[in-house]
N, CA and C of each residue as an Amber inpcrd file, in Angstrom:
protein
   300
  15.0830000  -1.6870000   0.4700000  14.5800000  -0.3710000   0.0970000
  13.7720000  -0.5020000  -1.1780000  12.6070000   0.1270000  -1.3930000
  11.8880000  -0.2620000  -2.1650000  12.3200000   0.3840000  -3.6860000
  12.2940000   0.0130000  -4.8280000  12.8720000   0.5340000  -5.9060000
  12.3800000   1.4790000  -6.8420000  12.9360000   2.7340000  -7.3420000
  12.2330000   3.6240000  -8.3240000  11.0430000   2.6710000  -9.0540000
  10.0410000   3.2010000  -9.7950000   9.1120000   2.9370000 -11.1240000
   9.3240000   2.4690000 -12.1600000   9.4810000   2.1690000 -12.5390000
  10.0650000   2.0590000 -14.1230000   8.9560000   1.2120000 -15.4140000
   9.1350000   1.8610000 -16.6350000   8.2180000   0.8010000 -17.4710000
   7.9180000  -0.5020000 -17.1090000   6.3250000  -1.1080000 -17.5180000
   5.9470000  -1.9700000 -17.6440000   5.5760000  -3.0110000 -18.6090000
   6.8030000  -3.6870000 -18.8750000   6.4140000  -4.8340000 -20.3010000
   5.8830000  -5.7070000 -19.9400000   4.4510000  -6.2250000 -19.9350000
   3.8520000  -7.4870000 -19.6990000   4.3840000  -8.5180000 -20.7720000
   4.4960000  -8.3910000 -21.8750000   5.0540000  -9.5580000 -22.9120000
   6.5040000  -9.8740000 -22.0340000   7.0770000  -9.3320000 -21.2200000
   8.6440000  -9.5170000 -20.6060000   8.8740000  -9.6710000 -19.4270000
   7.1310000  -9.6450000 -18.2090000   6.9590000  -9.7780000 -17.3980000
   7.4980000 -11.1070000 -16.7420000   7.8810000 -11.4230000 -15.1590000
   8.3440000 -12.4910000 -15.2470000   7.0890000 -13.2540000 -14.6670000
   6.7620000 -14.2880000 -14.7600000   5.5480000 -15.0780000 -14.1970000
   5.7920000 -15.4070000 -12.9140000   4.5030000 -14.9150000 -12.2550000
   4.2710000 -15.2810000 -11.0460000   4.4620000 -16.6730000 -10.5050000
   5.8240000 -16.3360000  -9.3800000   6.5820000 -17.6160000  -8.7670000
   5.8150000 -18.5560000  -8.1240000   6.0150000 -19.7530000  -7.9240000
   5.1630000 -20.5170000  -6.6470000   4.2050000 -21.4060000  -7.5760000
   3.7190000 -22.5810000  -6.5300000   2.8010000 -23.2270000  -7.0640000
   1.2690000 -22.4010000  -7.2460000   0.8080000 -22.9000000  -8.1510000
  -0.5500000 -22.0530000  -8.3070000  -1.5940000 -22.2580000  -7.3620000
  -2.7400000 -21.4280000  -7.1280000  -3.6120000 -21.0060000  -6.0120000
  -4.2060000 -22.5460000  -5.3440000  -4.1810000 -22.3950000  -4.6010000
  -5.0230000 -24.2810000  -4.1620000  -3.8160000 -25.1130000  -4.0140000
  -3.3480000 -24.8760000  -4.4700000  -1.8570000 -26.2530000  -4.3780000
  -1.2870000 -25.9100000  -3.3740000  -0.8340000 -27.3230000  -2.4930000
  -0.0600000 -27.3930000  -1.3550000   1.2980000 -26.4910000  -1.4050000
   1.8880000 -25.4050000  -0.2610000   3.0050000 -24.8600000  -0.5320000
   2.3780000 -23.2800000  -1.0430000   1.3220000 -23.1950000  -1.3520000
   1.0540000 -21.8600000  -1.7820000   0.4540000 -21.0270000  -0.6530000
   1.1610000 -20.2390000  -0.3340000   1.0100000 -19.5060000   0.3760000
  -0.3460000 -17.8960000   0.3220000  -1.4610000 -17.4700000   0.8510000
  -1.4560000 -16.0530000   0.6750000  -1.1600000 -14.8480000   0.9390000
  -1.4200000 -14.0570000   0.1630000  -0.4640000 -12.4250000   0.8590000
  -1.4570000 -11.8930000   1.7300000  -0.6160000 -11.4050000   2.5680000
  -1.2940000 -10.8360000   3.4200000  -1.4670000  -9.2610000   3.3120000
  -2.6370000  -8.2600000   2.9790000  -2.8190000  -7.3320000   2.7620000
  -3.7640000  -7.1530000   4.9120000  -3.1010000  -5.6870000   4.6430000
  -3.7850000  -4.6830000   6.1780000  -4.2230000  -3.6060000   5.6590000
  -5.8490000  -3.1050000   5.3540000  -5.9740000  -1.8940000   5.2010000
  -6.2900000  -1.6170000   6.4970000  -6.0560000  -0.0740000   6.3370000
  -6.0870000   0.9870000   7.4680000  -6.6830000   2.1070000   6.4360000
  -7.9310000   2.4020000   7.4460000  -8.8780000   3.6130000   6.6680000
  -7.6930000   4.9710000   6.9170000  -7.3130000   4.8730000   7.9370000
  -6.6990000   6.7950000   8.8920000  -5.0460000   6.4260000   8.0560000
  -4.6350000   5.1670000   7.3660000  -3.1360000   5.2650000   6.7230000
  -2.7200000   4.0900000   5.9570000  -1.6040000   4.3380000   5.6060000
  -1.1490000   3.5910000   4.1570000  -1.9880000   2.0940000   4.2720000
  -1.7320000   0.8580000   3.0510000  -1.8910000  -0.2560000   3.1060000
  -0.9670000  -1.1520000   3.4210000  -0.8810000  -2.0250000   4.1760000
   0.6420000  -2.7880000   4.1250000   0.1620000  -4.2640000   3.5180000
   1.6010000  -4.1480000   3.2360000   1.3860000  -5.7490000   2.1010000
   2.7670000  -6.0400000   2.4250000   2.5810000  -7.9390000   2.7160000
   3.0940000  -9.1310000   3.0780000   4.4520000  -8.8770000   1.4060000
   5.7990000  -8.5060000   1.8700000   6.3420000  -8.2350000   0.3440000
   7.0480000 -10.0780000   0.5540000   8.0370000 -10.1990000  -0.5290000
   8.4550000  -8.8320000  -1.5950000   6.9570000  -8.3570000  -2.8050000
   7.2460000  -7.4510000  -3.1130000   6.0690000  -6.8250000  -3.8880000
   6.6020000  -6.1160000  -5.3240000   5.4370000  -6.4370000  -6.4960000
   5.7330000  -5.5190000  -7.4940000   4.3990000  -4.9540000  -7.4860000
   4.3770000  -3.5990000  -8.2850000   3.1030000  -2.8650000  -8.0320000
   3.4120000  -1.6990000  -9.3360000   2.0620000  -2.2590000 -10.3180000
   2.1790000  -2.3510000 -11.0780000   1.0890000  -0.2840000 -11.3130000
   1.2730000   0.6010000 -11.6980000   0.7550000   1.2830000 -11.6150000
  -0.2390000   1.4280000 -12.9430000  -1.1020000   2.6370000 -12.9560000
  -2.1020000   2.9920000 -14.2470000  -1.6910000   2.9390000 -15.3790000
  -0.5000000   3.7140000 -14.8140000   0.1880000   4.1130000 -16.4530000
   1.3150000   3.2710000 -16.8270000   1.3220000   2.1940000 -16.0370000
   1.6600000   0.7770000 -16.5320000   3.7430000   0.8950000 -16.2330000
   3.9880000   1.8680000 -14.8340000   5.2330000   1.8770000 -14.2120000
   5.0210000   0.7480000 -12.9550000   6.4180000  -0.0550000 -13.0390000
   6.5230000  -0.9870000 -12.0990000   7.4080000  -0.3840000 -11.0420000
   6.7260000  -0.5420000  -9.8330000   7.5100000  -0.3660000  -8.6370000
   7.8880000  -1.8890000  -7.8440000   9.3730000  -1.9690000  -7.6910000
   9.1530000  -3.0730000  -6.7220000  10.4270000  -3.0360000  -5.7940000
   9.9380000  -3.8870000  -4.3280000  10.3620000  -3.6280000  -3.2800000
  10.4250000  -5.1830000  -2.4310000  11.7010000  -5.2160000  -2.1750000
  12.1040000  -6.6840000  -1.6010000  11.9400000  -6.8050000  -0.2030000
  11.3800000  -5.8450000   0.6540000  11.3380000  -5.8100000   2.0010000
  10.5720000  -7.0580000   2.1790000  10.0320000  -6.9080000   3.5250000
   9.1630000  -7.6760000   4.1890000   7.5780000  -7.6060000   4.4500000
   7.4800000  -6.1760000   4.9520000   6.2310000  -5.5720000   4.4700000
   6.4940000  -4.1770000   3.8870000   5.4790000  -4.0940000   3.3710000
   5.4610000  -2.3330000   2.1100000   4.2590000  -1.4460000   2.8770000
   4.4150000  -0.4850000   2.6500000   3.5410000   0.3540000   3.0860000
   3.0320000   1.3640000   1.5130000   2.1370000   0.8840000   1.0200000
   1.6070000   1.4290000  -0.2620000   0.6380000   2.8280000   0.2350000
   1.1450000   4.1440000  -0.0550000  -0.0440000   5.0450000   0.2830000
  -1.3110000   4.9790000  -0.3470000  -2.3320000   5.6740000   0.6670000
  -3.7210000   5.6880000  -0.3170000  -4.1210000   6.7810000  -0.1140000
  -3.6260000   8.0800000   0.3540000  -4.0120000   9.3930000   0.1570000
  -3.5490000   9.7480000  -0.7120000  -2.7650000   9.4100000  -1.3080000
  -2.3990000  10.3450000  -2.4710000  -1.3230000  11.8920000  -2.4710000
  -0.9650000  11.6540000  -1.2600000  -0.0340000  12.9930000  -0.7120000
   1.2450000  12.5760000  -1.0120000   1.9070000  11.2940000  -0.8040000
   3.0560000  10.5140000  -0.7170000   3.9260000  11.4590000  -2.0350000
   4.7190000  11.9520000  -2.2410000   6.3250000  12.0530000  -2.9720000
   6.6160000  11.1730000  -3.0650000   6.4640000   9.6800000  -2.7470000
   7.1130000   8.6900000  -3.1530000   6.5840000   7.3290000  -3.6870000
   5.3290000   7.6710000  -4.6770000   4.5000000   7.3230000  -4.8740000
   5.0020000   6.1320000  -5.7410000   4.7440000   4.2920000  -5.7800000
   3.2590000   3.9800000  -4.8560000   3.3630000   3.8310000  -3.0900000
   5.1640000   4.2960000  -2.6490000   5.1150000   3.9680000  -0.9100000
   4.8800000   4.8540000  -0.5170000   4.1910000   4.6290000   0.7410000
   3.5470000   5.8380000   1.5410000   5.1200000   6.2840000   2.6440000
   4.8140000   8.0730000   2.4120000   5.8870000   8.5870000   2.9910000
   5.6990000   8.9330000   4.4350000   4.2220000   8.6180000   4.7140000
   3.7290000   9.2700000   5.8160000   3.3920000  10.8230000   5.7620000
   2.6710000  11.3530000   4.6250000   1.9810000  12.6800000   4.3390000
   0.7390000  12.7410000   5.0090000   0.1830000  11.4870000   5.3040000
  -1.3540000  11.5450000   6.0740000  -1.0590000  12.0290000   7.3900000
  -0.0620000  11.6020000   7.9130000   0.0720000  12.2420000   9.1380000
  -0.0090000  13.0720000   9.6460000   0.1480000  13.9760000   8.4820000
   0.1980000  15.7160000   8.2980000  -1.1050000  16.3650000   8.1750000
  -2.0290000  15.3860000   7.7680000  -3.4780000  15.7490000   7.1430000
  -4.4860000  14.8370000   7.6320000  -5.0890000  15.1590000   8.5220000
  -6.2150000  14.5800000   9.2500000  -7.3560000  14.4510000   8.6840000
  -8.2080000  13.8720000   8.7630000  -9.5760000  13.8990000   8.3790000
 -10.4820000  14.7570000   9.2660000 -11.0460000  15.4670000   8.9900000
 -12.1600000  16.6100000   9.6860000 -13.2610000  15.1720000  10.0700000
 -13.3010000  15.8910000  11.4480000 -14.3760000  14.9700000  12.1890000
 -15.4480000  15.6940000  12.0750000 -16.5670000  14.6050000  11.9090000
 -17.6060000  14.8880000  11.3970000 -18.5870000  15.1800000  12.5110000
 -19.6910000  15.9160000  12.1960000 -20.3980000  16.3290000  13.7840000
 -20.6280000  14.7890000  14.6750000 -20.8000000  15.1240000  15.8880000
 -21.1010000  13.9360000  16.8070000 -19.5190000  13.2160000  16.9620000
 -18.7690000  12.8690000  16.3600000 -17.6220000  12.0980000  16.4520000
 -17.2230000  12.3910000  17.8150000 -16.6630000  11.6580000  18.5200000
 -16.1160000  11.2890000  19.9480000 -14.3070000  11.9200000  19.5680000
 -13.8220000  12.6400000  19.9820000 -12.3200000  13.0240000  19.6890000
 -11.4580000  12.1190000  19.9210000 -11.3920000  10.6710000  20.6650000
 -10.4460000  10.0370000  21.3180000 -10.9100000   8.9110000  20.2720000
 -11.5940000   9.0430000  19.8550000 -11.8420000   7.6980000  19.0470000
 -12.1510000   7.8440000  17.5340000 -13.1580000   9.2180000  17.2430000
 -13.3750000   9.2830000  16.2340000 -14.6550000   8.4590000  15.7140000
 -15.1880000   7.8320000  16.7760000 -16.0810000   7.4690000  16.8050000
 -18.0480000   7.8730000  16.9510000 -18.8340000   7.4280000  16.4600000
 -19.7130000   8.1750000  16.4740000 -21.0240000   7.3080000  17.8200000
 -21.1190000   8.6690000  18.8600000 -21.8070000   8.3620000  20.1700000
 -22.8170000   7.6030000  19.8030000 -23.1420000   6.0370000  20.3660000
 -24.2100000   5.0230000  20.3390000 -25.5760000   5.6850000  20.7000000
């Protein structure tokens, strides 16, 4: 379950685990954006916000919102679901797509 916010001390931060970028054994994260819903990211994850609150979450993958509706902000609660994007003239309804 992913964990409340809480202050961010970079002087107390812990350093990023693992061999460094290029070196054998280092793995990358895997990020999925989705324009129509949240982002998912390859966890465990810390996520470090503006105002410098750490969220972090030991799952497997995270679902970070990017509308900005979420109550449970930085995980997405699934508020987009609720709130569609207005299709724009021409858009195809089943797809959302715009006729070739």
């Amino acid at each position: 379950m992913p964990h409340a916010p809480e202050p961010y001390d970079r002087e107390h931060a812990a350093p990023a685990g693992g061999p460094a970028p290029g070196e054998p054994g280092r793995q990358p994260r895997r990020v999925i954006v989705d324009p129509e819903g949240p982002t998912l990211v390859e966890g465990p994850v810390e996520v470090v916000g503006e105002d410098g609150t750490v969220a972090y979450s030991d799952r497997f993958v995270v679902a970070l919102c990017t509308c900005r509706r979420t109550r449970t902000a930085p995980w997405c609660d699934t508020s987009h679901r609720r709130h569609r994007r207005p299709r724009r003239p021409g858009e195809d309804e089943s797809h959302g797509d715009t006729p070739a």
